[in-house]
Coordinates of C-alpha atoms in Angstrom, one line a residue:
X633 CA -9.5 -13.7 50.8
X634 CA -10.7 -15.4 47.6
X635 CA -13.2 -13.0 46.9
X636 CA -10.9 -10.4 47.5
X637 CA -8.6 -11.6 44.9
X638 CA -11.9 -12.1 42.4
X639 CA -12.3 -8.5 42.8
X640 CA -8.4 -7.9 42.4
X641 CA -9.0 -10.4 38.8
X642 CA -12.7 -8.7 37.8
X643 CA -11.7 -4.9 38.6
X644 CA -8.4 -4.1 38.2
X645 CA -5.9 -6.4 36.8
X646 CA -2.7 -5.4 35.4
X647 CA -0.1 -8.0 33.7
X648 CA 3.7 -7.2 34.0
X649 CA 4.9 -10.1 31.8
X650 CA 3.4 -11.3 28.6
X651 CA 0.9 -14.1 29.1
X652 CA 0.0 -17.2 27.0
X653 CA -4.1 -16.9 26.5
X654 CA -3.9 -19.4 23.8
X655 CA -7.5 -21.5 24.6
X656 CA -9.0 -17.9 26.4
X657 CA -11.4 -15.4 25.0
X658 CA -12.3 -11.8 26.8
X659 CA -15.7 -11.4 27.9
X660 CA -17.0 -8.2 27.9
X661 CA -20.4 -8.8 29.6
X662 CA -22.1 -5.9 30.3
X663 CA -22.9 -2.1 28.6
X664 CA -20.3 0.4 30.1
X665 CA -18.2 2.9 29.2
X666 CA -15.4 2.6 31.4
X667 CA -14.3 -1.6 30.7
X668 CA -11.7 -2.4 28.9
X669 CA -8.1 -4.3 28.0
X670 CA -5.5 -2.1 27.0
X671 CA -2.9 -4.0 24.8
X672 CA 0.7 -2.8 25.4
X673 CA 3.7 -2.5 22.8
X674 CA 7.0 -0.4 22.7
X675 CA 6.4 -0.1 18.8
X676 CA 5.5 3.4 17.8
X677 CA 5.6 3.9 14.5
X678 CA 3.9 1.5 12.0
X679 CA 4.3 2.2 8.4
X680 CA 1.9 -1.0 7.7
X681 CA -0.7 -2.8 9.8
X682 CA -2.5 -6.3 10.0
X683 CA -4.8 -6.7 12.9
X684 CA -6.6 -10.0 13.4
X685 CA -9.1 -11.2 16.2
X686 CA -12.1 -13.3 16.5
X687 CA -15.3 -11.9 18.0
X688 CA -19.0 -13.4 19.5
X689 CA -21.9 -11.0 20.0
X690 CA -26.0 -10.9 19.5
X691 CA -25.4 -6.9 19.6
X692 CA -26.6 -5.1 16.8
X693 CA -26.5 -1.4 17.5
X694 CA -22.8 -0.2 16.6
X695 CA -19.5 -1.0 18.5
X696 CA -15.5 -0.8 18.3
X697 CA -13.8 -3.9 17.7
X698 CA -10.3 -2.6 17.5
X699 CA -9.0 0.8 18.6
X700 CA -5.4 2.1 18.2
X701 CA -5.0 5.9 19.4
X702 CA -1.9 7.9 19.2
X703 CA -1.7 11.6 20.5
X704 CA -2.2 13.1 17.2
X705 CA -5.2 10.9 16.1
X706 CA -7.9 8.9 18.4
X707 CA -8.4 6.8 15.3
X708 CA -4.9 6.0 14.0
X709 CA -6.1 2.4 13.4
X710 CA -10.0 1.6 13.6
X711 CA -12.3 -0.7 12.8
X712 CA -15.9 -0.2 13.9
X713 CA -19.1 -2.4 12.9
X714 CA -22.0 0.7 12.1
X715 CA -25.8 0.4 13.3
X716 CA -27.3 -2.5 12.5
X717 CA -26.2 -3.0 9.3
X718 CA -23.4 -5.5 8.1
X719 CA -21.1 -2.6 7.1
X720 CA -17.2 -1.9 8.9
X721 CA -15.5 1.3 9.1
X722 CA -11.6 1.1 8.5
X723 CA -10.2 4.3 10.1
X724 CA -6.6 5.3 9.9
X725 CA -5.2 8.5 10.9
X726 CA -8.4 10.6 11.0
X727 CA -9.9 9.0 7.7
X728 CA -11.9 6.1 6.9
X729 CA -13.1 4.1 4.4
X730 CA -16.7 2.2 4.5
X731 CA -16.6 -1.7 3.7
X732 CA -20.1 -2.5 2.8
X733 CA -22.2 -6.3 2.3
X734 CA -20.2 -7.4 5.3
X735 CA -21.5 -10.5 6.6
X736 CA -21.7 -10.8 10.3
X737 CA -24.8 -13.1 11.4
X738 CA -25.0 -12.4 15.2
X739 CA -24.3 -15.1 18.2
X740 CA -21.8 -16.6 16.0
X741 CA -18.0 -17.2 15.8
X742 CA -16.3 -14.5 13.6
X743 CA -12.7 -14.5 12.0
X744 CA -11.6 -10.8 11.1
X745 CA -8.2 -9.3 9.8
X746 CA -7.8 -5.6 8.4
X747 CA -5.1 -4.1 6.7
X748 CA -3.6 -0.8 5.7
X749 CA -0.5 0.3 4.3
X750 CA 1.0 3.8 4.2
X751 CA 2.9 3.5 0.6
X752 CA -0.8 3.5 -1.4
X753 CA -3.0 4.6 1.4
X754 CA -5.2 0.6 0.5
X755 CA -6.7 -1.0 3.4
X756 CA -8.9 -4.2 3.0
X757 CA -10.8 -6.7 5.3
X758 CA -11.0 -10.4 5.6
X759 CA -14.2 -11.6 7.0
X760 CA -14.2 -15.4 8.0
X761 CA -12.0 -16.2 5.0
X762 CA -13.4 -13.5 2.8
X763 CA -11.6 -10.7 0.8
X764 CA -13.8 -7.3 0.7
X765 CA -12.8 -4.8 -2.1
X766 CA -9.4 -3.0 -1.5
X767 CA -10.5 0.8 -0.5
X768 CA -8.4 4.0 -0.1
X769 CA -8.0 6.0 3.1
X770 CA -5.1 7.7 3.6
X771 CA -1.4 7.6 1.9
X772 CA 1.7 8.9 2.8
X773 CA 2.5 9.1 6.3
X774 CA 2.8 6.4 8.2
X775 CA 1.3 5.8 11.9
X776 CA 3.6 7.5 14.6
X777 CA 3.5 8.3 18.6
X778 CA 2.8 6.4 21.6
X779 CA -0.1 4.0 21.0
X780 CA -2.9 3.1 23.2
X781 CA -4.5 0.2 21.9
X782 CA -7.9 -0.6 23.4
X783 CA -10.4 -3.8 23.2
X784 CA -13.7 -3.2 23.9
X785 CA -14.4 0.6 23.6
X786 CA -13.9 3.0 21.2
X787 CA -11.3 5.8 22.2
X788 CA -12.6 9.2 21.3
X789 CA -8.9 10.9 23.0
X790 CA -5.6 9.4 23.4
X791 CA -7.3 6.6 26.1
X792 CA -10.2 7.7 27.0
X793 CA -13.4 9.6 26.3
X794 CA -15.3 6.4 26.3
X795 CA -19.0 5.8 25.1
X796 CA -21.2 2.9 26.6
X797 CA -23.1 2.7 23.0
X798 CA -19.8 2.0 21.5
X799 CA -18.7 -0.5 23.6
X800 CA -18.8 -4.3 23.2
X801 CA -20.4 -6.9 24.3
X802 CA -19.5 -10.6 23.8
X803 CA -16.5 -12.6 23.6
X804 CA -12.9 -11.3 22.0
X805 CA -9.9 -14.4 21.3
X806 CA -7.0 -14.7 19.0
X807 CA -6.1 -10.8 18.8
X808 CA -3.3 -10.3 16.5
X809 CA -0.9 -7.0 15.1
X810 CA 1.8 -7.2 12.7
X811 CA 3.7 -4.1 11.1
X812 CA 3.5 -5.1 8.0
X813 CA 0.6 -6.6 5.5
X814 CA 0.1 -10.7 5.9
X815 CA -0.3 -11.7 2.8
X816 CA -3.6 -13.5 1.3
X817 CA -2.4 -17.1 2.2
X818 CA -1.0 -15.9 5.4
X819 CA -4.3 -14.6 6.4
X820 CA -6.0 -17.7 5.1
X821 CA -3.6 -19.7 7.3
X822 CA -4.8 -17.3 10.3
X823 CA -8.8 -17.9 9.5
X824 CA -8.0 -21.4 9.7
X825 CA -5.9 -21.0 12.9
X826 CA -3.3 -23.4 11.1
X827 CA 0.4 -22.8 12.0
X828 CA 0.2 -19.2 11.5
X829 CA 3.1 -16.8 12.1
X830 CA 1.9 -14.5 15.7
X831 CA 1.8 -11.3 15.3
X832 CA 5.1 -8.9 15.9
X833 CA 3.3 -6.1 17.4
X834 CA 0.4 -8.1 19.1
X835 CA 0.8 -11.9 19.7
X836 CA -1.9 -13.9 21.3
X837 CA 0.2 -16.3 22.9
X838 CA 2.7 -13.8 24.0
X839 CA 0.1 -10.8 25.4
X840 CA 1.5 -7.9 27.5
X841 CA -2.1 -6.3 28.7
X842 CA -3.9 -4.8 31.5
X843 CA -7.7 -5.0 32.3
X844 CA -9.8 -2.4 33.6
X845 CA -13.3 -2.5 35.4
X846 CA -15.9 -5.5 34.4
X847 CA -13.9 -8.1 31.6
X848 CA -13.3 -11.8 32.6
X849 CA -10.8 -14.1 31.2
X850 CA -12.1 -17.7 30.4
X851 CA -11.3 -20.9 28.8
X852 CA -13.1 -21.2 25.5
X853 CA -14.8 -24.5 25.9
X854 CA -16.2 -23.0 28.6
X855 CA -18.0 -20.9 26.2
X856 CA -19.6 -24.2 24.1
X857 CA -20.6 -22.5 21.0
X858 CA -17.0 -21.6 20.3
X859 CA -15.9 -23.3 17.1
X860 CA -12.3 -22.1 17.5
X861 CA -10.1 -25.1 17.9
X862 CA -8.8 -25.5 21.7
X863 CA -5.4 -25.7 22.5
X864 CA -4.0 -27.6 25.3
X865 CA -1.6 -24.8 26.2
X866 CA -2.3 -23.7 30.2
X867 CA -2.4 -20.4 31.7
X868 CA -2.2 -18.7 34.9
X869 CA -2.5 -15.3 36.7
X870 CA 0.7 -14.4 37.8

């Protein structure tokens, strides 16, 4: 019966209620193009976007970190590290925009926020702390339709079309939306994990998500090298 629930945990878990992973990380531990978490919201139309997370891997070939789909768009919101080179696409609606000179030393600890706004079309990244340039991608009309929001591949349709070299591998914690841009300090206070406001669209500590195939959720002391401050809050499968 235990392993049987494992299974149930490992293979195909689905959360009705939002869960508290405050002191969890997903691990994404092997090369597939099938795992994933699906993140779930009832918002649909997004006329601004922050999105925050931390991230561990030793990969170096390319792979999605965040990946928003609507029907009209597979990237709507996007941001995908590019072969092995310390460079981050920022795609929205279709288009994207290049961050180069990106920092991003491998088996370590990584704080990451990006974000876009419709009115000028400027999207920007914060890497553990620090501002890249501000870069254009695309103004005017803001993000609309039924999201799918994906961790850990890289949607080429509206949920699917998956590619094993996409996908990650490593640890994901402290996954973050809002509908609006977080200011510089709010972002800082984010990096720092200090008294931060959760995000409105995606909140950490209030996740509605399912899991599909190989992803395990664990406690990030368990993970040693984390150097993301633990929280004493406790969790449990319901």
């Amino acid at each position: 019966m235990e392993k049987l629930l494992l299974l149930m945990v490992l293979f195909a878990t689905c959360y009705a209620a939002p869960q508290d992973l405050s002191g969890k990380a997903f691990v994404f531990p092997k090369q597939t193009s099938t795992a994933h978490v699906k993140l779930l919201t009832n918002k649909s139309k997004f006329n601004s976007v922050t999105a925050c997370l931390r991230f561990f891997t030793d990969l170096s070939r390319q792979y999605s970190l965040f990946s928003l789909a609507t029907p009209s768009h597979s990237n709507d919101f996007l941001i995908f590290k590019i072969n092995s080179k310390d460079e981050i696409d920022a795609s929205v609606r279709g288009k994207n925009a290049r961050f180069l000179a990106v920092s991003l030393e491998r088996n370590a600890w990584h704080s990451m926020c990006a974000t876009w706004t419709s009115d000028t079309g400027v999207a920007q990244l914060w890497v553990d702390g620090k501002p890249t340039v501000k870069r254009f991608i695309h103004s005017g009309r803001p993000i609309t339709g039924r999201p799918i929001t994906i961790l850990g591949q890289e949607q080429d349709s509206h949920g699917g079309k998956f590619d094993a070299q996409q996908s990650f591998i490593g640890m994901i914690s402290e996954v973050h939306m809002w509908d609006y841009v977080l200011s510089p300090s709010e972002i800082q206070l984010y990096m720092s994990s200090d008294h931060f406001i959760p995000g409105n669209v995606f909140n950490w500590r209030e996740l509605e998500f399912e899991i599909k195939g190989l992803v395990l959720v664990e406690d990030e002391h368990r993970l040693e090298i984390s150097p993301i401050p633990i929280r004493s809050d406790t969790w449990r499968l319901y």
